[in-house]
Every structure is written in C-alpha cells, then in structure tokens.
mmCIF file of C-alpha atoms and ligand atoms in Angstrom:
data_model
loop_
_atom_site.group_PDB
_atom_site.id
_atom_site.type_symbol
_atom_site.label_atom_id
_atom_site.label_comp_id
_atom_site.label_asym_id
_atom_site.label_seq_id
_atom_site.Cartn_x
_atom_site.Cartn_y
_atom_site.Cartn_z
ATOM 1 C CA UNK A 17 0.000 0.000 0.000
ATOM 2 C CA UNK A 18 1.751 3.363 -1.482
ATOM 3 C CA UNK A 19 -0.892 5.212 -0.762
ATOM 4 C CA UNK A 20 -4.040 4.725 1.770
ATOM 5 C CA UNK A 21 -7.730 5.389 0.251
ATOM 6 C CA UNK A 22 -9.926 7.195 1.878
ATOM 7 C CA UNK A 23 -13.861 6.701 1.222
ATOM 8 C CA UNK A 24 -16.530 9.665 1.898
ATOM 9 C CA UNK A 25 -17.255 8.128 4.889
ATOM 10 C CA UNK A 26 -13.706 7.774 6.295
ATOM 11 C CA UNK A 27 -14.051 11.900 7.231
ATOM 12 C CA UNK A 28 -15.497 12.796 10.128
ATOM 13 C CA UNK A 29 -17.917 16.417 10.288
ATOM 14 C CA UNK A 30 -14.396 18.476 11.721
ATOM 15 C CA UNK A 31 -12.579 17.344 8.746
ATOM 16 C CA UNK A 32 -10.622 14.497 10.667
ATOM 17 C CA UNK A 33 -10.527 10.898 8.350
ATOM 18 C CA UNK A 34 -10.311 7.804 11.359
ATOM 19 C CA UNK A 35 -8.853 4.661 9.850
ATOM 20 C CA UNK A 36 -9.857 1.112 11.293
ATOM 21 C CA UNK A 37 -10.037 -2.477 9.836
ATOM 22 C CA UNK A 38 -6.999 -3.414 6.884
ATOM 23 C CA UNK A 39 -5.695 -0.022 6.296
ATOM 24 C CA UNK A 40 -5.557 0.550 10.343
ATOM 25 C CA UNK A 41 -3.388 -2.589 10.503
ATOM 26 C CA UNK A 42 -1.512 -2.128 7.471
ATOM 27 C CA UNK A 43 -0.340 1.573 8.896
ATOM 28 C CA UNK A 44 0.575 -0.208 12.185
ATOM 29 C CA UNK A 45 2.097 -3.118 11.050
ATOM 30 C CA UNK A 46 3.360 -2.205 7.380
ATOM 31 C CA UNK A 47 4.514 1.344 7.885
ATOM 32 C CA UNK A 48 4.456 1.007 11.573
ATOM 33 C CA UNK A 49 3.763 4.472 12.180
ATOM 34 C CA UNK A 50 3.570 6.644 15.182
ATOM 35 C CA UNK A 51 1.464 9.462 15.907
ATOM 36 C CA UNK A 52 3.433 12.594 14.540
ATOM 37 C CA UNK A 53 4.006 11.041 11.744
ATOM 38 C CA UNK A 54 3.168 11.808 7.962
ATOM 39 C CA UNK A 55 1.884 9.244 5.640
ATOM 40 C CA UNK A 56 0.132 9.750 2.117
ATOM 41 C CA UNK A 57 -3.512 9.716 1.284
ATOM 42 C CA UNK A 58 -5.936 9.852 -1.117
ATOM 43 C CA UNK A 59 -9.197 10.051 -1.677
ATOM 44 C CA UNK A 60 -11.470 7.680 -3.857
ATOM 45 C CA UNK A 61 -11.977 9.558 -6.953
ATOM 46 C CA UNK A 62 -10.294 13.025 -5.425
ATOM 47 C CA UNK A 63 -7.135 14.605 -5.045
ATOM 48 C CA UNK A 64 -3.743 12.762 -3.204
ATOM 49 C CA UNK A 65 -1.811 14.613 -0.117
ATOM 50 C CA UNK A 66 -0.638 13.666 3.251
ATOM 51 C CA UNK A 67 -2.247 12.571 6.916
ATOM 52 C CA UNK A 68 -1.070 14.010 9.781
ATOM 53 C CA UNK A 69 -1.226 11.193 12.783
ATOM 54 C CA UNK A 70 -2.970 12.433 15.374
ATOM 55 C CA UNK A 71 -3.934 9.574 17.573
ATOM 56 C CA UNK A 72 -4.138 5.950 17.973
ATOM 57 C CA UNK A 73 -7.383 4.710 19.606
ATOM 58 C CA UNK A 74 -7.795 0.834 20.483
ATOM 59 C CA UNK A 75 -9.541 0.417 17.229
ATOM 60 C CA UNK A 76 -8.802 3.417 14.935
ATOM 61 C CA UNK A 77 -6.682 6.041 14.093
ATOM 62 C CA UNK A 78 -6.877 9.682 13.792
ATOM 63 C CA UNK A 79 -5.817 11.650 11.090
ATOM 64 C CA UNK A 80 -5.182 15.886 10.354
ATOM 65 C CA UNK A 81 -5.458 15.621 6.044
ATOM 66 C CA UNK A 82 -4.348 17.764 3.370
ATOM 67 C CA UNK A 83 -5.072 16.984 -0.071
ATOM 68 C CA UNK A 84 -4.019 19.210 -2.573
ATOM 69 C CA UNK A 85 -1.941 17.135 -5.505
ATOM 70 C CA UNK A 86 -3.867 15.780 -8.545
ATOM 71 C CA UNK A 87 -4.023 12.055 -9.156
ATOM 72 C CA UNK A 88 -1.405 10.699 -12.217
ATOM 73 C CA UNK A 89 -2.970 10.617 -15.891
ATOM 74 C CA UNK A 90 -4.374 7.841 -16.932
ATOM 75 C CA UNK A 91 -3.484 6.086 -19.893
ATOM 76 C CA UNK A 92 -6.190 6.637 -22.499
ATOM 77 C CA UNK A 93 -7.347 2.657 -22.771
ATOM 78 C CA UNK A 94 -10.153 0.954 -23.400
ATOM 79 C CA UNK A 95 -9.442 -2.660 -22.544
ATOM 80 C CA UNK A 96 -11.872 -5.069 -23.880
ATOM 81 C CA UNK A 97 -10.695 -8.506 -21.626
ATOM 82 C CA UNK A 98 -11.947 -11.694 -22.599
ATOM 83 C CA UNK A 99 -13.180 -12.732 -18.759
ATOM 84 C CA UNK A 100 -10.486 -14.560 -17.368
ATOM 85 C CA UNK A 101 -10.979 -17.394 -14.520
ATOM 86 C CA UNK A 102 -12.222 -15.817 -10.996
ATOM 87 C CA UNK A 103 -8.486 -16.294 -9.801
ATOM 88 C CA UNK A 104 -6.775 -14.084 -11.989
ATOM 89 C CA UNK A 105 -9.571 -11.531 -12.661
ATOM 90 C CA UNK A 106 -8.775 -10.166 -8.921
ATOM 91 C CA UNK A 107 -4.876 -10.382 -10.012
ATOM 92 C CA UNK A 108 -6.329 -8.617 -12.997
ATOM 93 C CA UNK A 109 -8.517 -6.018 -11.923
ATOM 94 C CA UNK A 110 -6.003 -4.811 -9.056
ATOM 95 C CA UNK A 111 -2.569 -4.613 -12.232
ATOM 96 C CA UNK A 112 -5.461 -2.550 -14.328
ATOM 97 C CA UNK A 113 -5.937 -0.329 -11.632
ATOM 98 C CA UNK A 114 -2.214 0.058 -10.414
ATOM 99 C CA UNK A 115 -1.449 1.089 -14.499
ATOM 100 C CA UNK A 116 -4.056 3.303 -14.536
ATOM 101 C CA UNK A 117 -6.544 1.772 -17.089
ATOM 102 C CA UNK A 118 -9.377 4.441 -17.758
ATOM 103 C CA UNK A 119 -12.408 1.859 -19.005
ATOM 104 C CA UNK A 120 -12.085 -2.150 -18.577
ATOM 105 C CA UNK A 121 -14.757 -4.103 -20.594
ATOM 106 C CA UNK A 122 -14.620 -7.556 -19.136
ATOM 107 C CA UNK A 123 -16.388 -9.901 -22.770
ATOM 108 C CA UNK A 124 -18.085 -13.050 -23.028
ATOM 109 C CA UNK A 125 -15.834 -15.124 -25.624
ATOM 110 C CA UNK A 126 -16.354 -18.391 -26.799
ATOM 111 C CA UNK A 127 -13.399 -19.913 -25.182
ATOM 112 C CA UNK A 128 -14.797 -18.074 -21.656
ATOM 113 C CA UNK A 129 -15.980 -21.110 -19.542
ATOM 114 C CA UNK A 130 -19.985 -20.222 -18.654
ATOM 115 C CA UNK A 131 -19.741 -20.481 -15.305
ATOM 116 C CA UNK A 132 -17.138 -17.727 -14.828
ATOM 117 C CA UNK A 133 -20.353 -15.295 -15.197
ATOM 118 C CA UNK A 134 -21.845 -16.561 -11.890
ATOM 119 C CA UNK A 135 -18.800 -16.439 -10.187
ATOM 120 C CA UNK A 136 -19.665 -13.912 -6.561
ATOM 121 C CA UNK A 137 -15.770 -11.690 -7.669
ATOM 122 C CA UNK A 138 -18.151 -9.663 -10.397
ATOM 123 C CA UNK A 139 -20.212 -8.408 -7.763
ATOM 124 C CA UNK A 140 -19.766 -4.890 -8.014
ATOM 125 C CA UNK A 141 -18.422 -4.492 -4.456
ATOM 126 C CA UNK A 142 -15.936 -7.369 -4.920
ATOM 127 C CA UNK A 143 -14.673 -5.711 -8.316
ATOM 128 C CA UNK A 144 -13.937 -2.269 -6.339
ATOM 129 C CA UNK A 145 -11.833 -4.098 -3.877
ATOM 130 C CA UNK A 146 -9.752 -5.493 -5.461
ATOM 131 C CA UNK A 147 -9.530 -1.901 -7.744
ATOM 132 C CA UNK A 148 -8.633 -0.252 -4.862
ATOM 133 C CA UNK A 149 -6.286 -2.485 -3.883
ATOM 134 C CA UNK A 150 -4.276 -1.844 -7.068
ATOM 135 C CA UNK A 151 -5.014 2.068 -6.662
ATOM 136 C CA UNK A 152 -3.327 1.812 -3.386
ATOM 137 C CA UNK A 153 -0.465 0.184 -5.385
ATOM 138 C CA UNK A 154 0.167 2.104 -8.283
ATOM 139 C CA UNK A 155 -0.785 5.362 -6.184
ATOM 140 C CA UNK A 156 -3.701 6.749 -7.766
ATOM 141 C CA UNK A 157 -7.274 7.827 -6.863
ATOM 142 C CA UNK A 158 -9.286 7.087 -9.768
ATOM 143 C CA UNK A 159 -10.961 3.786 -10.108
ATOM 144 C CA UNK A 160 -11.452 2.650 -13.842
ATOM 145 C CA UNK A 161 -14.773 1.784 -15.159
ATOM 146 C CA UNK A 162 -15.900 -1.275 -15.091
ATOM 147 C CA UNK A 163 -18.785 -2.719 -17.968
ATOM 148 C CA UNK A 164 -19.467 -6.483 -18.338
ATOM 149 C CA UNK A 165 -20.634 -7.429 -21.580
ATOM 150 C CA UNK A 166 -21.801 -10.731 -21.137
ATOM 151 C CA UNK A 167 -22.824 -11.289 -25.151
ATOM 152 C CA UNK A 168 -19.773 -10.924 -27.920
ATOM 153 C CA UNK A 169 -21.532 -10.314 -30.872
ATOM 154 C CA UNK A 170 -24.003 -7.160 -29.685
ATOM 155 C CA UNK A 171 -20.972 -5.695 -27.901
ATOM 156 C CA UNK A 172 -19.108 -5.616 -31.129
ATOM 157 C CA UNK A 173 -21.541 -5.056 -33.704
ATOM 158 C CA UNK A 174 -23.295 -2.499 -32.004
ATOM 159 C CA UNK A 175 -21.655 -0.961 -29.013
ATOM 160 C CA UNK A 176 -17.989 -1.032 -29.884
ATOM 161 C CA UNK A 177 -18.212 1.422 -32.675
ATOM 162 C CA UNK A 178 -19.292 4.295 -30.225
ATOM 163 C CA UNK A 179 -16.396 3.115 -27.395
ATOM 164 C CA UNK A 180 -13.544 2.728 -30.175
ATOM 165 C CA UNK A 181 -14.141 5.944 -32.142
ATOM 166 C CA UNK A 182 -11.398 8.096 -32.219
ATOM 167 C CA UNK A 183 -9.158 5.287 -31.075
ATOM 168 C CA UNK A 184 -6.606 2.918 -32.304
ATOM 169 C CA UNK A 185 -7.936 -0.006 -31.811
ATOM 170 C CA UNK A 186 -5.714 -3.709 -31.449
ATOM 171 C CA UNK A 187 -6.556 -7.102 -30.900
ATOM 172 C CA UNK A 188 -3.633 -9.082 -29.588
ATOM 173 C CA UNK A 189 -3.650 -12.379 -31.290
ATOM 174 C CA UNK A 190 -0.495 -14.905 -31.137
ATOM 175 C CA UNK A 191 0.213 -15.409 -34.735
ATOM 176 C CA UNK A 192 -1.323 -11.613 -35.982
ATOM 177 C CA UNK A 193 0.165 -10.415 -38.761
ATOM 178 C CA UNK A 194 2.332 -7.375 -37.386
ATOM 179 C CA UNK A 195 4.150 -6.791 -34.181
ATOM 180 C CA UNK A 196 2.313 -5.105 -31.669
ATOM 181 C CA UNK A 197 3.820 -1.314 -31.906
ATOM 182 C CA UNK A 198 5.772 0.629 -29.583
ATOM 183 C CA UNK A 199 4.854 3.863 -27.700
ATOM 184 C CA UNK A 200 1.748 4.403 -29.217
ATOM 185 C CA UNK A 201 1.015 6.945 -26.205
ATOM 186 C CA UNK A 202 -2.224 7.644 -27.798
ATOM 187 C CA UNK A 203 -5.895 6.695 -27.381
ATOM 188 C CA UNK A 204 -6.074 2.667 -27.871
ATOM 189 C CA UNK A 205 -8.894 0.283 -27.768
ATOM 190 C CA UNK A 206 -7.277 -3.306 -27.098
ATOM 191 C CA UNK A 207 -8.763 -6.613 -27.183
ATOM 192 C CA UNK A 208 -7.187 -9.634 -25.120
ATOM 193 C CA UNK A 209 -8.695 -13.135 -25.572
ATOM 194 C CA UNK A 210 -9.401 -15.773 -23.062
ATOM 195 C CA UNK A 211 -6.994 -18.231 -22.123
ATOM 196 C CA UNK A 212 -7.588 -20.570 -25.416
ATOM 197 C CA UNK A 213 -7.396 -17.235 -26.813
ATOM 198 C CA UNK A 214 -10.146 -15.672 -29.203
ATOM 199 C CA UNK A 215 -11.555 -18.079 -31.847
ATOM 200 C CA UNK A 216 -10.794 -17.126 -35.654
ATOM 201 C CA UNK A 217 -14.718 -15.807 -35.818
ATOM 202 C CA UNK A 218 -14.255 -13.616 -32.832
ATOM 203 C CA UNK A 219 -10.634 -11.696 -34.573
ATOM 204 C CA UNK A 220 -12.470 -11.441 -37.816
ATOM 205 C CA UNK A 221 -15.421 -9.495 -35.600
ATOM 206 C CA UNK A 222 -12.612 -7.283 -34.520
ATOM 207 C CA UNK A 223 -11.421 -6.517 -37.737
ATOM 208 C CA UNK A 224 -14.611 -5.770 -39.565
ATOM 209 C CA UNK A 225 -14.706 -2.956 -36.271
ATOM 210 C CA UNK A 226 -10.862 -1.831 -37.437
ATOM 211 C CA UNK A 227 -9.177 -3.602 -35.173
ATOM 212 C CA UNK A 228 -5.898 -4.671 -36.293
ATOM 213 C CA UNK A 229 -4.207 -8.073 -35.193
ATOM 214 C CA UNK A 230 -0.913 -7.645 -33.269
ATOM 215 C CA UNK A 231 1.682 -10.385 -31.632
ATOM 216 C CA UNK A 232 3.839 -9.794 -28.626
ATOM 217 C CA UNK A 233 6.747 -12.579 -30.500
ATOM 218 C CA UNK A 234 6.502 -16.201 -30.463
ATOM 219 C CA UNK A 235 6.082 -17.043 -26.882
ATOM 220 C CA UNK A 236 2.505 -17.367 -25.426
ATOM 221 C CA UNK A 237 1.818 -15.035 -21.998
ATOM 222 C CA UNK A 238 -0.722 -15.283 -19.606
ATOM 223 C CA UNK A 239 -3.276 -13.161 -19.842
ATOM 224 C CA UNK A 240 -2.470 -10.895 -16.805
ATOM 225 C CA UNK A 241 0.995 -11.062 -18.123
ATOM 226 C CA UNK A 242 -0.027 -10.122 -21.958
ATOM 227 C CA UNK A 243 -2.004 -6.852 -19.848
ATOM 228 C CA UNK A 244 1.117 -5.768 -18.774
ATOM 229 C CA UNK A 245 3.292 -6.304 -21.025
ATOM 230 C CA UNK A 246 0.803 -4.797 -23.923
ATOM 231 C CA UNK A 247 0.503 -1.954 -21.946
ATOM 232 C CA UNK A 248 4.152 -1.000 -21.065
ATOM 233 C CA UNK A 249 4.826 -0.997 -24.556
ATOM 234 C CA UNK A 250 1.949 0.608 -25.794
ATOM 235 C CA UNK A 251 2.469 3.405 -23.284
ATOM 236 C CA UNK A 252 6.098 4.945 -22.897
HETATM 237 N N1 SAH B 19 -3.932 -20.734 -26.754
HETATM 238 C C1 SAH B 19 -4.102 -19.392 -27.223
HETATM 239 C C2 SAH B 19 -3.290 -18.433 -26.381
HETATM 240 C C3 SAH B 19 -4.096 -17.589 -25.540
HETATM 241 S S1 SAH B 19 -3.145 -16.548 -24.537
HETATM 242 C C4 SAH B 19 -3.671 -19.256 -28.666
HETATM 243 O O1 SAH B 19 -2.845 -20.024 -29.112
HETATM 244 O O2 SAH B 19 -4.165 -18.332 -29.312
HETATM 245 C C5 SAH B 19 -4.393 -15.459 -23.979
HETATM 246 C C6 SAH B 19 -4.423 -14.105 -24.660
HETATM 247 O O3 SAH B 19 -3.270 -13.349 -24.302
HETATM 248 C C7 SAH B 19 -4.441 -14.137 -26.163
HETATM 249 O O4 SAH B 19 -5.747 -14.296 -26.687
HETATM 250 C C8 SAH B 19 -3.837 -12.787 -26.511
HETATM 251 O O5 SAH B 19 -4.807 -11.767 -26.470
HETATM 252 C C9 SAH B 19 -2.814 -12.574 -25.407
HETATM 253 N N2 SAH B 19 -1.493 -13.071 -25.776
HETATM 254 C C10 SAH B 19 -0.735 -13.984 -25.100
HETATM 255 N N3 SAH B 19 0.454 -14.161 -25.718
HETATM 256 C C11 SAH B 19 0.451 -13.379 -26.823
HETATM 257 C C12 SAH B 19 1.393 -13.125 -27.863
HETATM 258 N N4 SAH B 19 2.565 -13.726 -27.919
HETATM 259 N N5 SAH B 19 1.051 -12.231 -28.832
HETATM 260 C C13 SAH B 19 -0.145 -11.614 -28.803
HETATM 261 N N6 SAH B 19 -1.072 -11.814 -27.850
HETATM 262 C C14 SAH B 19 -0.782 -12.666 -26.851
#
C-alpha cells in the first residue's frame, strides 16, 4: 500500500478521516507508524496529499489531512478482456488499476468457460476491492470503469463502434500479422482473448470494427501477463 484510500465516509464532520479495519493494521504493522508522523492519502476519486497522525485509539486512528496534488494521468485505454478465470480476474482487476486503465470491458468469448459469469468476484463491491487495492499500489485515486458485456456479438456489432471511435484499436492475437507497436502513447482500444485465446470468428469481428491483429513474438503469456506487457509498450 503506497498510498491509503480514503472513502466519503472515512471523514469525520471536523474534517478528521479515522482509519480502522486493513488499512488501520496495514499503517501499524506495514509502515508502523507513530502518531506525529506523515503518511500519504488519497481520496477515492479526489485529489492525493498527506495525513497528519494524530492519535491511535484501540480500534482506529486519527488523522489531520491535506489533499491538494492531482491524481497521475491515466493512460487513455479501453481494454476489452476476454473474462479470465475468478483467480486471476482479482490479479487482474487490481494490475489494471495500479497502471491506470481508464475503461475495462470484461467480454463473453467463446473460449470463456460459462460459469465464470456466476462467479460472486463480479459483484460490483468485490470488483472495487480489489480496484482499490491496485489504486493503493500504483498510487492513484481514480478507479477505472468497469462494464461487463456478457454477449460478444451485440458488444461488437453495435456498441464497440461508439467506445472505439477516435481510437486505435488492437486485438492481440499470437500469430497476428504485425508486431504489436511501440509507444503508441495515444488513445487505444485493445482486445485480449481468453486463455484458449479468441476463436478465428471472434478476430475477424474485430477486424470488420478496425481492429488490427498484433503479436507480442513467439512465446505465449498469460493473460495478466499479456495486460502488462501490452501496456508498457503501448504506453512509454
Ligand atoms: N492458446 C491461445 C493463447 C491464448 S493466450 C492461442 O494459441 O491463441 C491469452 C491471450 O493473451 C491471447 O488471446 C492474446 O490476447 C494474449 N497473448 C498472449 N500471448 C500473446 C502473444 N505472444 N502475442 C499476442 N497476444 C498474446
């Protein structure tokens, strides 16, 4: 945690923020802090600064804040994510949050196992968790978007074209017919498949929409893997 989060209802009516639960013991144990100490904070969605620590009570702490710095850019992306398995779509969500993703489109795909749809980590309380875990992370405020398109072929046909306009848009495919390119540092749409990757129908979808089919070199990443490395390269 590189930064703590503070929600609405962390303040109290003189302006105060009290800590208690995981961040309380994190700032004990972690940072081990003592009162008269400085540590940073943020606010969901606001602006980033410091906390003063006033007090320790049994089971909170006390905080004087000051938030007055603006959270980093985010990099202009669109990620449309074939749903991964429940495990890695918290490893996911909180590595999309820590690099600053601005929209995350979580797709049905054919090679997306049903059940993954039903699984309790889409709730949308579990999916901010784990966001705000990676804010904490990357040191950031602002949690990305979050849409689940649970049907492939409206998405793309009709929705997509609104989201992608404006944008270059990629679908990274093993075998696509040009390298993925380098510092792009522009506005990107990108599509990443499941892990038996996106069937031939699905990347011809894509490219009737403009997408065009880029490989990250012979060797086959994990999906959380092929989100990071995509977007380091992608953004410079
Ligand atoms: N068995 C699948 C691999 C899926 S890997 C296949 O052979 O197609 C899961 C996803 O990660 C892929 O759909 C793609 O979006 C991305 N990915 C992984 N390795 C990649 C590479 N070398 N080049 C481009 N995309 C890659």
């Amino acid at each position: 945690m590189n930064l703590i989060l503070l929600e609405p209802e962390d303040f109290l009516p003189d302006g105060r923020a009290a800590l208690s639960g995981r961040r309380m013991k994190h700032v004990l144990e972690v940072q081990q802090a003592e009162p008269g100490q400085t540590l940073r904070l943020g606010q969901v969605n606001g602006l980033m600064g410091e906390g003063l620590l006033l007090v320790r009570e049994p089971d909170r702490l006390l905080f004087e804040v000051s938030l007055n710095m603006p959270p980093p850019p985010r990099l202009p992306v669109t990620l449309l994510l074939a749903l991964p398995r429940p495990k890695m779509l918290k490893r996911i969500l909180q590595t999309v949050a820590t690099l600053g993703v601005q929209r995350l489109v979580l797709l049905n795909s054919y090679r997306v196992e049903k059940s993954f749809w039903d699984s309790p980590f889409l709730r949308s309380e579990a999916i901010r968790e784990e966001l705000v875990l990676g804010l904490e992370q990357g040191r950031d405020t602002v949690l990305p978007e979050v849409w689940l398109e649970k049907r492939f072929k409206p998405f793309v046909e009709d929705r997509l074209p609104g989201i992608s306009a404006g944008s270059r848009c990629l679908v990274a495919h093993p075998g696509g017919e040009s390298a993925c390119p380098v510092a792009v540092n522009a506005p990107l749409t990108l599509a990443i498949g499941p892990e038996g990757g996106f069937i031939p129908y699905e990347v011809d979808s894509l490219v009737c929409q403009g997408f065009e089919p880029v490989h990250l070199g012979p060797r086959i990443l994990r999906v959380e893997t092929a989100v990071t490395a995509l977007l380091s390269r992608l953004f410079v």
